[in-house]
Amino acid sequence: MSTTSAATRYDVERVRRDFPILDRQVNGKPLVYLDNAASTQKPTAVIEAVRDYYATHNANIHRGVHRLSQEATAAFEAARATMARFVGAEQSEEIIFTRGTTESINLVAFSYGRANVKAGDEIVVTEMEHHSNIIPWQLLCEQVGAVLKPAPIDDTGDLILDELESLLTERTKIVAVGHVSNALGTINPIARIAEMAHAVGAVLVVDGAQATPHATVDVRALGADFYACSGHKMYGPTGIGVLYGRRELLDAMPPYQGGGEMIRTVSFEGSTWAEVPHKFEAGTPNIAGAIGLAAAADYLESLGREAIAAHELDLMAYGTAHLEAIPGVHMIGTAREKTAVLSFVFESAHPHDIGTILDNEGVAVRTGHHCAQPVMKHFGVPATARASLGVYNTHEEIDALVAAMGKVRELFA
Ligand code: PMP
């Protein structure tokens, strides 16, 4: 069934054995987990890395001279180096550990943004953004008197690049774009958008939450000034993520939060800040999370990021063809460049009913607005059902989704 040689080489049954949760039954049926865009399952390598940290090395980092603290510090900083390599950063210092994509974008908005965006300036986003790449900018605009401008999408879910370009002027200070849309699967042409943003002197912030699990990311080749991602969407733990920032930008930015770890000196007359990345990591970080995230990055690299992309594209094409063939199903998001997301509506059933019926069959999909209400407005729907693919999904699981949609038709058509 696979259409590419990379997908043929990819041994999905071997990959599935790495994920203990896939042995579960749901409602008496084998679990078919198709909610990967919301959160992915964890391979044994990640679970073990977290367990091993707590079982054998656990201590607070950076401050201790004792052995465990040194081991924990070394493991945390090694995780930073792994993530730098994983996203193509030039230096480890350009990697800041955060709680996830949401916190990463908020960090840029409130540190870089408040220092560089003034009344009358503009921030450009797109109509397909996740709320976490809209709201921080809206808050910043309210605080400093700047204006937020959305670039439109067309009816396939593609960004209209000419329209984006025509929004960019010397007033534009920040362009903030998702690499891959969680609601539509659209892959945006980030390198091209970076050129456009840089041509007017703006910085480019990329929401990479849905890109790191599926494709190779190279922040320098993309031209991203900032790049945000979340551990839990790329087979790592929850509560951990990364902000990549170009060193010279990070060096010039004020702290985002104050507290321990981020200072050089403290006195009541005035304090000074630690070097990056520590300037942006106030308080005790999620040490186990960072170690688990690095294990996830290593795991993805061991599968081969191009092989993963080919496998998922193959599954997406198969799923699209079979879902489209069901009378009454309408796909939302058919961009030329897309990955891993099958968003759809069914003429006579609300997506929430679809989700419940599919769950009865053991098939986990997400239904709702996917934190992308402007996308729903564009397509004139309140919600969609979304099956999103991951490294362990199979053609048989797509068949199970399609068969479960047959039950939906029986009840609603
Ligand atoms: N951006 C996109 C495109 C997403 O899909 C998500 C999660 N659904 C986020 C941002 C927010 O990620 P997190 O909740 O991990 O901060």
Short mmCIF file of C-alpha atoms in Angstrom, two decimals, residues 15-309:
data_model
loop_
_atom_site.label_atom_id
_atom_site.label_comp_id
_atom_site.label_asym_id
_atom_site.label_seq_id
_atom_site.Cartn_x
_atom_site.Cartn_y
_atom_site.Cartn_z
CA VAL A 15 7.73 1.33 15.88
CA ARG A 16 4.44 0.32 17.51
CA ARG A 17 6.28 -2.02 19.89
CA ASP A 18 8.10 1.05 21.27
CA PHE A 19 4.80 2.49 22.61
CA PRO A 20 3.39 0.49 25.53
CA ILE A 21 0.04 2.34 25.53
CA LEU A 22 -0.79 0.96 22.08
CA ASP A 23 -1.51 -2.42 23.74
CA ARG A 24 -4.55 -0.88 25.42
CA GLN A 25 -8.13 -1.67 24.62
CA VAL A 26 -10.80 1.04 24.60
CA ASN A 27 -14.45 0.03 24.85
CA GLY A 28 -13.39 -3.55 24.22
CA LYS A 29 -11.63 -2.60 20.96
CA PRO A 30 -7.95 -2.09 20.21
CA LEU A 31 -7.00 1.55 20.74
CA VAL A 32 -6.74 3.46 17.45
CA TYR A 33 -5.03 6.66 18.50
CA LEU A 34 -5.58 9.41 15.93
CA ASP A 35 -5.30 12.45 18.20
CA ASN A 36 -1.61 13.07 17.74
CA ALA A 37 -1.93 16.77 16.94
CA ALA A 38 -3.35 17.28 20.45
CA SER A 39 -0.73 15.11 22.15
CA THR A 40 1.37 12.14 21.09
CA GLN A 41 1.97 8.90 22.98
CA LYS A 42 5.36 8.23 24.59
CA PRO A 43 7.88 5.60 23.56
CA THR A 44 9.65 3.46 26.17
CA ALA A 45 12.86 5.42 25.50
CA VAL A 46 11.20 8.60 26.83
CA ILE A 47 9.45 6.91 29.75
CA GLU A 48 12.74 5.25 30.74
CA ALA A 49 14.78 8.45 30.43
CA VAL A 50 12.42 10.22 32.85
CA ARG A 51 12.33 7.21 35.19
CA ASP A 52 16.10 6.88 35.14
CA TYR A 53 16.55 10.55 35.97
CA TYR A 54 14.28 10.35 39.01
CA ALA A 55 15.58 6.93 40.09
CA THR A 56 19.29 7.64 39.85
CA HIS A 57 20.26 11.31 39.32
CA ASN A 58 17.52 13.53 40.76
CA ALA A 59 18.73 16.82 42.29
CA ASN A 60 18.36 20.52 41.63
CA ILE A 61 20.66 21.84 38.92
CA HIS A 62 23.29 24.56 38.50
CA ARG A 63 23.69 25.42 42.19
CA GLY A 64 24.99 22.27 43.79
CA VAL A 65 28.58 21.11 44.11
CA HIS A 66 27.47 17.65 45.17
CA ARG A 67 27.58 14.70 42.81
CA LEU A 68 23.88 14.32 42.05
CA SER A 69 23.48 18.00 41.32
CA GLN A 70 26.40 17.82 38.92
CA GLU A 71 24.91 14.79 37.18
CA ALA A 72 21.50 16.45 36.90
CA THR A 73 23.08 19.64 35.56
CA ALA A 74 25.09 17.70 32.99
CA ALA A 75 22.00 15.80 31.83
CA PHE A 76 19.92 19.00 31.60
CA GLU A 77 22.61 20.82 29.60
CA ALA A 78 23.13 17.77 27.39
CA ALA A 79 19.38 17.90 26.68
CA ARG A 80 19.79 21.52 25.62
CA ALA A 81 22.59 20.53 23.22
CA THR A 82 20.41 17.76 21.79
CA MET A 83 17.55 20.18 21.16
CA ALA A 84 19.93 22.67 19.56
CA ARG A 85 21.04 19.98 17.13
CA PHE A 86 17.44 18.83 16.60
CA VAL A 87 16.24 22.26 15.40
CA GLY A 88 19.49 23.25 13.70
CA ALA A 89 20.52 26.03 16.10
CA GLU A 90 24.08 27.30 15.89
CA GLN A 91 24.65 27.20 19.66
CA SER A 92 23.07 25.53 22.68
CA GLU A 93 22.67 28.95 24.31
CA GLU A 94 19.99 29.71 21.73
CA ILE A 95 17.73 27.04 23.27
CA ILE A 96 15.53 28.14 26.17
CA PHE A 97 13.48 25.52 27.99
CA THR A 98 9.89 26.60 28.54
CA ARG A 99 6.61 24.89 29.43
CA GLY A 100 5.80 24.52 25.75
CA THR A 101 4.89 26.43 22.61
CA THR A 102 2.41 28.66 24.43
CA GLU A 103 4.98 29.85 26.95
CA SER A 104 7.64 30.20 24.24
CA ILE A 105 5.45 32.57 22.21
CA ASN A 106 4.43 34.50 25.33
CA LEU A 107 8.12 34.89 26.18
CA VAL A 108 8.83 36.48 22.80
CA ALA A 109 5.71 38.67 22.97
CA PHE A 110 6.42 40.05 26.41
CA SER A 111 10.21 40.25 26.33
CA TYR A 112 11.11 41.03 22.71
CA GLY A 113 7.70 42.54 21.99
CA ARG A 114 7.51 45.03 24.83
CA ALA A 115 11.08 46.16 24.15
CA ASN A 116 10.65 46.58 20.39
CA VAL A 117 7.00 47.17 19.50
CA LYS A 118 5.62 50.69 20.01
CA ALA A 119 2.31 52.48 19.48
CA GLY A 120 1.35 52.45 15.79
CA ASP A 121 3.60 49.45 14.96
CA GLU A 122 2.10 46.34 13.41
CA ILE A 123 2.26 42.61 14.02
CA VAL A 124 1.23 40.27 11.22
CA VAL A 125 -0.15 36.77 11.83
CA THR A 126 -2.25 34.49 9.62
CA GLU A 127 -5.87 33.47 9.70
CA MET A 128 -4.86 29.85 10.31
CA GLU A 129 -2.99 30.41 13.60
CA HIS A 130 -3.61 28.47 16.78
CA HIS A 131 -4.94 30.77 19.51
CA SER A 132 -1.55 30.62 21.22
CA ASN A 133 -0.07 32.42 18.22
CA ILE A 134 -2.82 35.05 18.27
CA ILE A 135 -3.65 35.92 21.88
CA PRO A 136 -0.13 36.82 23.12
CA TRP A 137 0.14 39.27 20.20
CA GLN A 138 -3.32 40.65 20.86
CA LEU A 139 -2.38 41.24 24.50
CA LEU A 140 0.87 42.91 23.48
CA CYS A 141 -0.94 45.13 20.96
CA GLU A 142 -3.43 46.20 23.63
CA GLN A 143 -0.62 47.03 26.03
CA VAL A 144 1.56 49.07 23.65
CA GLY A 145 -1.05 50.40 21.21
CA ALA A 146 0.11 48.33 18.23
CA VAL A 147 -2.12 46.77 15.57
CA LEU A 148 -2.56 43.05 14.83
CA LYS A 149 -3.15 42.17 11.17
CA PRO A 150 -4.19 38.69 9.96
CA ALA A 151 -3.10 37.48 6.52
CA PRO A 152 -5.94 35.56 4.83
CA ILE A 153 -6.10 31.94 3.67
CA ASP A 154 -7.90 30.54 0.63
CA ASP A 155 -10.58 27.85 0.57
CA THR A 156 -8.07 25.02 0.40
CA GLY A 157 -6.45 26.28 3.61
CA ASP A 158 -3.40 27.72 1.85
CA LEU A 159 -1.94 31.01 2.96
CA ILE A 160 -2.40 33.72 0.30
CA LEU A 161 1.23 34.80 0.13
CA ASP A 162 0.66 37.91 -1.99
CA GLU A 163 -1.83 39.18 0.57
CA LEU A 164 0.61 38.49 3.38
CA GLU A 165 3.31 40.39 1.51
CA SER A 166 1.01 43.34 0.90
CA LEU A 167 0.40 43.63 4.67
CA LEU A 168 4.12 44.05 5.36
CA THR A 169 5.42 47.60 5.70
CA GLU A 170 8.13 49.40 7.64
CA ARG A 171 5.60 49.52 10.52
CA THR A 172 5.65 45.69 10.74
CA LYS A 173 7.86 44.67 13.66
CA ILE A 174 6.90 41.01 14.06
CA VAL A 175 5.56 38.37 11.68
CA ALA A 176 4.24 35.31 13.57
CA VAL A 177 3.33 32.22 11.55
CA GLY A 178 2.66 28.56 12.21
CA HIS A 179 4.98 26.15 10.42
CA VAL A 180 2.20 23.55 10.18
CA SER A 181 -1.48 24.28 10.93
CA ASN A 182 -2.98 22.05 13.61
CA ALA A 183 -6.51 22.50 12.24
CA LEU A 184 -5.75 22.05 8.52
CA GLY A 185 -2.33 20.42 8.21
CA THR A 186 -1.15 23.18 5.86
CA ILE A 187 2.64 23.50 5.69
CA ASN A 188 3.59 27.15 5.32
CA PRO A 189 6.54 28.28 3.15
CA ILE A 190 8.54 29.58 6.10
CA ALA A 191 11.77 30.39 4.22
CA ARG A 192 9.84 32.54 1.75
CA ILE A 193 7.93 34.28 4.57
CA ALA A 194 11.24 34.90 6.38
CA GLU A 195 12.57 36.73 3.31
CA MET A 196 9.43 38.87 3.17
CA ALA A 197 9.57 39.69 6.90
CA HIS A 198 13.27 40.49 6.82
CA ALA A 199 12.84 42.70 3.74
CA VAL A 200 10.80 45.13 5.88
CA GLY A 201 13.04 44.73 8.95
CA ALA A 202 10.60 42.55 10.94
CA VAL A 203 11.54 39.44 12.91
CA LEU A 204 9.90 36.09 12.13
CA VAL A 205 8.42 34.05 14.98
CA VAL A 206 7.51 30.49 13.97
CA ASP A 207 5.05 28.32 15.87
CA GLY A 208 6.57 24.91 15.24
CA ALA A 209 4.29 22.90 17.55
CA GLN A 210 2.97 20.77 14.69
CA ALA A 211 6.17 20.68 12.63
CA THR A 212 8.80 19.10 14.89
CA PRO A 213 6.93 15.76 15.14
CA HIS A 214 6.61 15.39 11.38
CA ALA A 215 9.48 16.94 9.48
CA THR A 216 13.08 17.99 9.64
CA VAL A 217 13.38 21.47 11.12
CA ASP A 218 16.39 23.65 10.44
CA VAL A 219 15.85 27.08 11.94
CA ARG A 220 18.77 28.58 10.05
CA ALA A 221 17.70 27.25 6.65
CA LEU A 222 14.16 28.46 7.42
CA GLY A 223 15.38 31.92 8.42
CA ALA A 224 13.37 31.83 11.67
CA ASP A 225 14.41 34.40 14.28
CA PHE A 226 12.38 32.58 16.93
CA TYR A 227 11.01 29.03 16.77
CA ALA A 228 8.67 27.49 19.38
CA CYS A 229 7.79 23.84 19.98
CA SER A 230 6.24 21.53 22.60
CA GLY A 231 7.61 18.28 23.99
CA HIS A 232 4.27 16.50 24.29
CA LYS A 233 3.50 16.90 20.59
CA MET A 234 6.77 15.23 19.58
CA TYR A 235 6.55 12.08 21.74
CA GLY A 236 8.14 13.78 24.77
CA PRO A 237 6.73 14.73 28.18
CA THR A 238 4.11 17.39 28.90
CA GLY A 239 5.13 20.63 30.58
CA ILE A 240 8.32 21.08 28.59
CA GLY A 241 9.07 22.84 25.34
CA VAL A 242 11.66 24.94 23.62
CA LEU A 243 12.09 28.45 22.41
CA TYR A 244 14.88 28.87 19.89
CA GLY A 245 16.00 32.47 19.49
CA ARG A 246 18.84 33.98 17.49
CA ARG A 247 21.64 34.74 19.95
CA GLU A 248 21.97 38.44 19.22
CA LEU A 249 18.23 38.93 19.70
CA LEU A 250 18.20 36.96 22.96
CA ASP A 251 21.24 38.85 24.27
CA ALA A 252 19.47 42.18 23.77
CA MET A 253 16.13 41.10 25.27
CA PRO A 254 15.07 41.88 28.86
CA PRO A 255 14.16 39.00 31.21
CA TYR A 256 10.68 37.54 30.90
CA GLN A 257 10.23 36.38 34.49
CA GLY A 258 12.27 37.22 37.58
CA GLY A 259 13.52 34.83 40.25
CA GLY A 260 16.32 32.46 41.11
CA GLU A 261 18.72 31.16 38.42
CA MET A 262 18.26 34.13 36.07
CA ILE A 263 20.40 36.67 37.93
CA ARG A 264 24.10 37.48 38.06
CA THR A 265 23.94 39.81 41.11
CA VAL A 266 21.06 40.94 43.28
CA SER A 267 20.91 44.02 45.48
CA PHE A 268 18.17 46.41 46.48
CA GLU A 269 19.86 49.13 44.46
CA GLY A 270 19.47 47.05 41.30
CA SER A 271 20.20 43.58 39.94
CA THR A 272 22.02 42.22 36.90
CA TRP A 273 21.08 39.28 34.73
CA ALA A 274 22.71 35.98 33.91
CA GLU A 275 23.79 35.23 30.35
CA VAL A 276 21.40 33.52 27.95
CA PRO A 277 19.81 31.03 28.15
CA HIS A 278 19.67 31.27 31.97
CA LYS A 279 18.36 34.86 31.84
CA PHE A 280 15.10 33.36 30.55
CA GLU A 281 14.90 30.34 32.86
CA ALA A 282 13.84 31.75 36.23
CA GLY A 283 13.26 29.17 38.97
CA THR A 284 13.82 25.44 38.97
CA PRO A 285 13.09 24.17 35.47
CA ASN A 286 11.39 20.96 34.41
CA ILE A 287 14.61 18.95 34.55
CA ALA A 288 13.06 15.53 33.99
CA GLY A 289 10.96 17.01 31.18
CA ALA A 290 14.00 18.38 29.36
CA ILE A 291 15.76 15.02 29.66
CA GLY A 292 12.64 13.23 28.39
CA LEU A 293 12.31 15.71 25.52
CA ALA A 294 15.89 15.08 24.43
CA ALA A 295 15.18 11.34 24.52
CA ALA A 296 12.17 11.99 22.25
CA ALA A 297 14.32 13.98 19.82
CA ASP A 298 16.89 11.17 19.76
CA TYR A 299 14.08 8.67 19.21
CA LEU A 300 12.67 10.62 16.24
CA GLU A 301 16.15 10.84 14.74
CA SER A 302 16.62 7.10 15.20
CA LEU A 303 13.46 6.48 13.14
CA GLY A 304 14.68 8.96 10.53
CA ARG A 305 12.82 12.22 10.14
CA GLU A 306 12.49 11.88 6.38
CA ALA A 307 11.20 8.33 6.76
CA ILE A 308 8.62 9.57 9.28
CA ALA A 309 7.47 12.31 6.91
#
